[in-house]
Every structure is written in structure tokens, then in C-alpha cells.
Backbone as JSON, one array per atom type, in Angstrom:
{
  "sequence": "MDLINRSIQYTLLPETGNTDNVIVGIYGKSDKFEINANLKIVADDLAEGTTFDDLSKKQLFVLATNRLPELLPNLAYTNYQFFVQNDAPVRLTAYSNLSNNGSYITLNSTLDQSDFTDKTIGSVGYEDVKTAVKTILNQEFPESPTKA",
  "N": [[99.04, 135.87, 28.52], [99.43, 132.77, 29.99], [100.8, 129.94, 28.6], [100.62, 126.4, 28.38], [102.34, 123.32, 27.82], [100.72, 120.62, 26.58], [101.05, 118.23, 25.27], [103.28, 116.23, 23.24], [103.75, 114.87, 20.15], [105.39, 112.64, 18.14], [105.88, 111.98, 14.71], [107.04, 109.39, 12.9], [109.06, 108.46, 10.1], [108.34, 105.59, 8.24], [110.23, 104.27, 6.67], [112.79, 105.06, 7.49], [112.76, 105.68, 10.19], [113.28, 108.16, 11.1], [112.29, 111.34, 12.46], [109.48, 112.83, 11.09], [107.62, 114.88, 11.51], [106.32, 116.92, 14.2], [103.72, 117.15, 16.53], [102.55, 119.57, 18.63], [100.84, 120.01, 21.58], [98.98, 122.62, 22.96], [97.78, 124.66, 25.61], [95.93, 127.35, 26.98], [94.69, 129.9, 29.17], [92.99, 132.89, 29.9], [91.56, 135.93, 31.24], [90.05, 136.73, 29.07], [90.35, 134.79, 27.04], [90.28, 131.33, 26.02], [92.3, 128.86, 24.91], [92.93, 126.08, 22.88], [95.22, 124.13, 21.25], [96.72, 122.2, 18.67], [99.62, 122.07, 17.21], [101.35, 121.66, 14.25], [104.68, 120.96, 13.61], [107.15, 121.12, 11.2], [110.06, 119.98, 9.35], [110.96, 122.21, 7.86], [110.42, 124.28, 9.59], [112.49, 124.36, 11.32], [115.76, 125.5, 12.31], [118.46, 125.75, 9.98], [120.33, 122.8, 9.54], [119.48, 121.67, 11.88], [117.83, 119.01, 13.55], [114.81, 117.26, 14.52], [115.51, 115.57, 16.58], [117.5, 116.97, 17.84], [116.28, 118.76, 19.47], [114.81, 119.87, 22.54], [111.91, 119.23, 24.68], [111.07, 121.73, 25.61], [112.13, 123.45, 23.67], [110.72, 122.62, 21.4], [108.16, 123.33, 22.21], [108.45, 126.14, 22.31], [108.87, 126.63, 19.59], [106.34, 125.9, 18.6], [104.61, 127.71, 19.98], [105.55, 130.07, 18.93], [104.5, 129.93, 16.4], [101.85, 130.55, 16.7], [101.11, 133.42, 16.43], [101.23, 133.65, 13.66], [99.24, 131.93, 12.76], [96.81, 132.6, 14.07], [95.46, 134.91, 12.91], [94.02, 133.7, 10.9], [91.81, 132.42, 11.87], [88.56, 130.95, 11.82], [85.45, 132.27, 12.49], [82.91, 130.86, 14.14], [80.61, 131.08, 15.66], [78.77, 133.1, 17.99], [77.66, 133.97, 21.26], [75.36, 135.62, 23.35], [75.36, 136.63, 26.8], [72.96, 137.28, 29.13], [71.79, 139.56, 31.57], [69.38, 140.65, 33.79], [67.67, 141.21, 31.63], [69.39, 142.41, 29.78], [72.15, 142.36, 27.53], [75.31, 141.39, 28.77], [77.77, 140.29, 28.34], [79.62, 138.43, 25.86], [80.39, 135.33, 24.25], [82.65, 134.31, 21.89], [83.19, 131.89, 19.43], [85.78, 130.28, 17.81], [87.77, 128.68, 15.27], [90.4, 126.75, 13.7], [91.71, 124.88, 11.09], [94.55, 123.84, 9.67], [96.69, 122.53, 7.55], [97.39, 120.27, 9.21], [97.57, 121.5, 11.66], [95.6, 122.5, 14.41], [93.32, 124.66, 15.94], [91.33, 125.82, 18.58], [89.48, 128.49, 19.82], [88.02, 130.22, 22.4], [86.48, 133.16, 23.12], [85.8, 135.58, 25.52], [83.98, 138.42, 25.76], [83.26, 141.79, 26.82], [81.45, 144.88, 27.47], [83.58, 146.7, 27.56], [85.22, 145.97, 25.49], [84.15, 146.96, 23.22], [84.09, 149.96, 21.95], [82.66, 151.78, 20.41], [80.04, 150.98, 20.19], [77.08, 149.67, 21.76], [77.13, 146.64, 23.62], [74.95, 145.03, 23.07], [74.32, 145.65, 20.47], [76.27, 144.81, 18.75], [77.73, 143.18, 15.9], [78.68, 140.41, 13.78], [81.13, 141.19, 12.41], [82.06, 143.14, 14.16], [82.6, 141.63, 16.44], [84.62, 139.93, 15.46], [86.63, 141.85, 14.93], [87.12, 142.88, 17.51], [88.09, 140.58, 18.85], [90.39, 140.04, 17.31], [91.89, 142.36, 17.85], [92.47, 142.06, 20.6], [93.84, 139.62, 20.51], [96.12, 140.38, 19.07], [97.4, 141.88, 20.99], [97.88, 139.98, 22.97], [99.39, 138.03, 21.61], [101.83, 139.04, 20.1], [103.45, 139.38, 16.94], [106.16, 137.22, 16.51], [107.66, 135.2, 15.18], [110.13, 132.68, 15.21], [112.87, 130.55, 14.37], [114.0, 127.44, 15.73]],
  "CA": [[98.43, 134.57, 28.77], [100.37, 131.67, 30.19], [100.52, 128.74, 27.81], [101.29, 125.19, 28.85], [102.5, 122.24, 26.86], [99.89, 119.49, 26.98], [101.5, 116.97, 24.65], [104.16, 116.24, 22.08], [103.59, 113.62, 19.41], [106.34, 112.51, 17.04], [105.52, 111.12, 13.6], [108.28, 108.85, 12.34], [109.01, 107.89, 8.75], [108.48, 104.13, 8.37], [111.41, 103.77, 5.96], [114.06, 105.4, 8.15], [112.61, 105.87, 11.62], [113.55, 109.56, 11.43], [111.09, 112.13, 12.74], [108.98, 113.59, 9.95], [107.02, 116.09, 12.06], [105.94, 116.87, 15.6], [102.51, 117.87, 16.89], [102.68, 120.08, 19.99], [99.57, 120.42, 22.17], [99.1, 123.85, 23.75], [96.57, 125.14, 26.27], [96.08, 128.58, 27.74], [93.44, 130.54, 29.57], [93.1, 134.2, 30.54], [90.23, 136.48, 31.48], [89.35, 136.91, 27.79], [90.51, 133.7, 26.08], [90.68, 129.95, 26.31], [92.82, 128.35, 23.65], [93.44, 124.71, 22.75], [95.83, 124.03, 19.92], [97.66, 121.15, 18.3], [100.34, 122.71, 16.12], [102.28, 120.78, 13.54], [106.0, 121.51, 13.31], [107.82, 120.31, 10.16], [111.5, 120.25, 9.24], [111.18, 123.57, 7.35], [110.3, 125.22, 10.7], [113.71, 124.27, 12.12], [116.95, 126.19, 11.8], [119.26, 124.93, 9.08], [121.25, 121.89, 10.21], [118.86, 121.15, 13.1], [116.83, 117.96, 13.39], [113.91, 117.15, 15.66], [116.22, 114.9, 17.67], [118.37, 117.95, 18.51], [115.47, 119.72, 20.22], [114.15, 119.44, 23.78], [110.48, 119.54, 24.76], [110.93, 123.18, 25.75], [112.41, 124.08, 22.37], [109.59, 122.32, 20.52], [107.06, 124.16, 22.69], [108.72, 127.5, 21.85], [108.59, 126.66, 18.15], [104.88, 125.87, 18.4], [103.99, 128.95, 20.43], [105.94, 131.11, 17.98], [103.64, 129.81, 15.22], [100.51, 131.08, 16.98], [100.79, 134.71, 15.8], [101.09, 133.44, 12.22], [98.01, 131.2, 12.47], [95.61, 133.17, 14.68], [94.66, 135.77, 12.03], [93.26, 132.87, 9.96], [90.72, 131.74, 12.55], [87.19, 131.08, 11.31], [84.53, 132.55, 13.58], [81.8, 129.97, 13.85], [79.41, 131.37, 16.42], [78.92, 133.85, 19.23], [76.45, 133.91, 22.05], [75.26, 136.64, 24.38], [74.92, 136.3, 28.15], [72.04, 138.35, 29.5], [71.47, 139.73, 32.99], [68.32, 141.66, 33.91], [67.18, 141.48, 30.27], [70.35, 143.18, 28.98], [73.39, 141.64, 27.26], [76.43, 141.88, 29.57], [79.0, 139.79, 27.73], [79.38, 137.42, 24.84], [81.47, 134.4, 23.99], [82.83, 134.03, 20.46], [83.84, 130.6, 19.21], [86.53, 130.28, 16.56], [88.65, 127.54, 15.11], [91.26, 126.73, 12.53], [92.34, 123.64, 10.67], [95.5, 124.32, 8.67], [97.83, 121.65, 7.27], [97.75, 119.45, 10.36], [97.46, 122.29, 12.89], [94.22, 122.73, 14.79], [93.18, 125.6, 17.03], [90.01, 126.3, 18.99], [89.61, 129.67, 20.67], [86.79, 130.78, 22.94], [86.77, 134.53, 23.56], [84.74, 136.2, 26.3], [84.08, 139.87, 25.59], [82.24, 142.59, 27.49], [81.28, 146.21, 26.88], [84.88, 147.39, 27.44], [85.85, 145.56, 24.23], [83.44, 147.63, 22.13], [84.09, 151.36, 22.35], [81.77, 152.61, 19.61], [78.69, 150.4, 20.14], [76.7, 148.9, 22.95], [77.36, 145.22, 23.39], [73.74, 144.44, 22.51], [74.15, 145.98, 19.05], [77.42, 144.38, 17.95], [77.51, 142.12, 14.93], [79.76, 139.46, 13.48], [82.39, 141.89, 12.11], [82.5, 143.8, 15.4], [83.17, 140.59, 17.3], [85.91, 139.54, 14.86], [87.59, 142.93, 15.13], [87.48, 142.93, 18.93], [88.93, 139.42, 19.16], [91.69, 140.24, 16.67], [92.62, 143.4, 18.59], [92.98, 141.48, 21.84], [94.84, 138.61, 20.13], [97.36, 141.07, 18.7], [98.05, 142.29, 22.23], [98.32, 138.76, 23.67], [100.34, 137.26, 20.8], [102.49, 139.86, 19.07], [104.21, 138.56, 15.98], [107.55, 136.99, 16.86], [108.07, 133.85, 14.78], [111.56, 132.41, 15.09], [113.21, 129.14, 14.22], [114.85, 126.91, 16.81]],
  "C": [[99.53, 133.55, 28.95], [99.9, 130.47, 29.4], [101.26, 127.57, 28.43], [101.34, 124.17, 27.74], [101.69, 121.05, 27.37], [100.36, 118.17, 26.4], [102.51, 117.25, 23.55], [104.06, 114.87, 21.43], [104.54, 113.64, 18.22], [105.77, 111.59, 15.97], [106.81, 110.69, 12.92], [108.05, 108.3, 10.94], [109.23, 106.38, 8.85], [109.76, 103.6, 7.71], [112.69, 103.95, 6.76], [113.96, 105.48, 9.67], [112.92, 107.3, 12.06], [112.23, 110.3, 11.66], [110.73, 112.97, 11.53], [108.37, 114.91, 10.39], [106.66, 115.85, 13.52], [104.67, 117.69, 15.77], [102.64, 118.26, 18.36], [101.31, 120.56, 20.46], [99.78, 121.58, 23.12], [97.75, 124.19, 24.36], [96.88, 126.43, 27.01], [94.74, 129.18, 28.06], [93.77, 131.87, 30.26], [91.68, 134.69, 30.81], [89.39, 136.53, 30.2], [89.34, 135.67, 26.9], [90.72, 132.35, 26.75], [91.08, 129.35, 24.98], [93.31, 126.91, 23.83], [94.0, 124.6, 21.35], [96.7, 122.78, 19.84], [98.36, 121.67, 17.05], [101.39, 121.77, 15.54], [103.56, 121.54, 13.2], [106.66, 120.57, 12.31], [109.28, 120.75, 10.06], [111.79, 121.67, 8.75], [111.06, 124.63, 8.46], [111.57, 125.27, 11.56], [114.83, 125.08, 11.48], [117.76, 125.22, 10.95], [120.25, 124.09, 9.88], [120.71, 121.28, 11.49], [117.87, 120.05, 12.74], [115.92, 117.95, 14.62], [114.6, 116.51, 16.85], [117.15, 115.83, 18.43], [117.6, 118.81, 19.5], [114.84, 119.1, 21.47], [112.65, 119.72, 23.69], [110.25, 121.04, 24.83], [111.15, 123.88, 24.42], [111.28, 123.83, 21.39], [108.37, 123.16, 20.91], [107.23, 125.61, 22.24], [108.44, 127.62, 20.36], [107.09, 126.73, 17.89], [104.24, 127.19, 18.82], [104.38, 130.13, 19.53], [105.12, 131.07, 16.7], [102.26, 130.42, 15.45], [100.22, 132.42, 16.32], [100.58, 134.61, 14.29], [99.74, 132.81, 11.88], [96.74, 131.89, 12.97], [94.83, 134.11, 13.77], [93.77, 134.99, 11.05], [92.1, 132.13, 10.61], [89.39, 131.98, 11.85], [86.28, 131.26, 12.52], [83.22, 131.84, 13.3], [80.5, 130.38, 14.53], [79.75, 132.37, 17.53], [77.58, 133.88, 19.95], [76.5, 134.95, 23.16], [74.86, 136.02, 25.72], [74.16, 137.51, 28.67], [71.81, 138.35, 31.01], [70.47, 140.88, 33.1], [67.87, 142.15, 32.54], [68.13, 142.32, 29.41], [71.62, 142.35, 28.76], [74.54, 142.25, 28.08], [77.78, 141.39, 29.06], [78.62, 138.81, 26.63], [80.61, 136.53, 24.74], [81.48, 134.12, 22.5], [83.63, 132.74, 20.34], [84.52, 130.64, 17.84], [87.41, 129.04, 16.5], [89.45, 127.66, 13.83], [91.73, 125.3, 12.32], [93.23, 124.0, 9.5], [96.68, 123.37, 8.57], [98.31, 120.87, 8.48], [97.78, 120.2, 11.67], [95.99, 122.61, 13.14], [94.19, 123.66, 16.0], [91.7, 125.82, 17.31], [90.24, 127.43, 19.99], [88.22, 130.11, 21.09], [87.16, 132.13, 23.56], [85.58, 135.08, 24.31], [84.96, 137.7, 26.3], [82.98, 140.56, 26.38], [82.22, 143.99, 26.87], [82.61, 146.93, 26.69], [85.61, 147.04, 26.14], [85.21, 146.22, 23.01], [83.26, 149.11, 22.5], [83.05, 152.2, 21.6], [80.34, 152.09, 19.51], [78.36, 149.78, 21.49], [76.84, 147.43, 22.62], [76.14, 144.55, 22.76], [73.55, 144.71, 21.03], [75.32, 145.52, 18.18], [77.03, 143.24, 17.02], [78.77, 141.31, 14.73], [81.1, 140.16, 13.25], [82.94, 142.61, 13.33], [83.19, 142.81, 16.32], [84.53, 140.17, 16.76], [86.98, 140.59, 15.11], [88.05, 143.0, 16.58], [88.4, 141.78, 19.31], [90.32, 139.61, 18.56], [92.52, 141.3, 17.39], [93.24, 142.83, 19.86], [94.05, 140.42, 21.54], [96.17, 139.26, 19.77], [98.12, 141.56, 19.93], [98.62, 141.08, 22.97], [99.44, 138.04, 22.94], [100.94, 138.14, 19.73], [103.32, 138.97, 18.17], [105.67, 138.47, 16.4], [108.03, 135.63, 16.41], [109.59, 133.75, 14.63], [111.76, 130.91, 14.92], [114.12, 128.71, 15.36], [116.22, 126.54, 16.27]]
}
């Protein structure tokens, strides 16, 4: 999935004017997923001796996207809905989100029968949907967190 940087917001400390944290807006869309995220980067996420002022937009974006694999397993699945054609379910969309210490993620996942090998799509339940989404997320976002 190609991700793009939608925004970068700096929060400055009123006492010193130094950057306290950065919120990086991320968007991506593939055949299976649409993701919108605002990820909070704090000083502890930076390499030792590095400040926010040392980092470019690209470096901040890399830091944020590297946090995705860490946060995605914590998504809350709020709803899913079937799409029916000729009275039979053909796909479903699962809606998930996360609010975690200033980071926010919404993920819409579109799944079809190929995502469920042991059941028909019309018989899948909540846990089946969660498992299918997590399997695909692990392929799209393998764990690779690094500091800038």
C-alpha cells in the first residue's frame, strides 16, 4: 500500500518554544484497505541526540509510518457490513479505529470470499473478520519500527 503524508503539525512548548511533539497525518488506499491516521511522535521516538528540528518532513513521515505496525494490532473493530448481490453476500467492509495517546487511526477493510478459506462469506462472524483483517495487515505492514 502506498502511503502519503497529508499533514504535519508541531506542538511547541509555551515556555521554551521547543517542539514537544509532532502529529503526522497519513493516508493510504489499496484494494483491501483505506487508512487515515494521525500519529503522534514524541521525543522518546527519536534517536538519542536528535531533536524534531533536526528532522525533515520525509524523516517524520518515516517515523510515523514505522509506528503503524506497532499500533494496528490494537485496532477496535466497531462494525462490519455485508454487500449482497443476487441475494448472496459477495463482500463485506469492516470498520475499525484506534485512539491511543494522541494517535488516531481509522481503517476500512473490504474483504471477499478469498479472505475466508474455511467458511463462506455469508457465515463469517466478528472473530473471523478480525482474523482476516489482521492477516492482511501483517502482510501490508510487517513489523519494522526504527528510530530516526
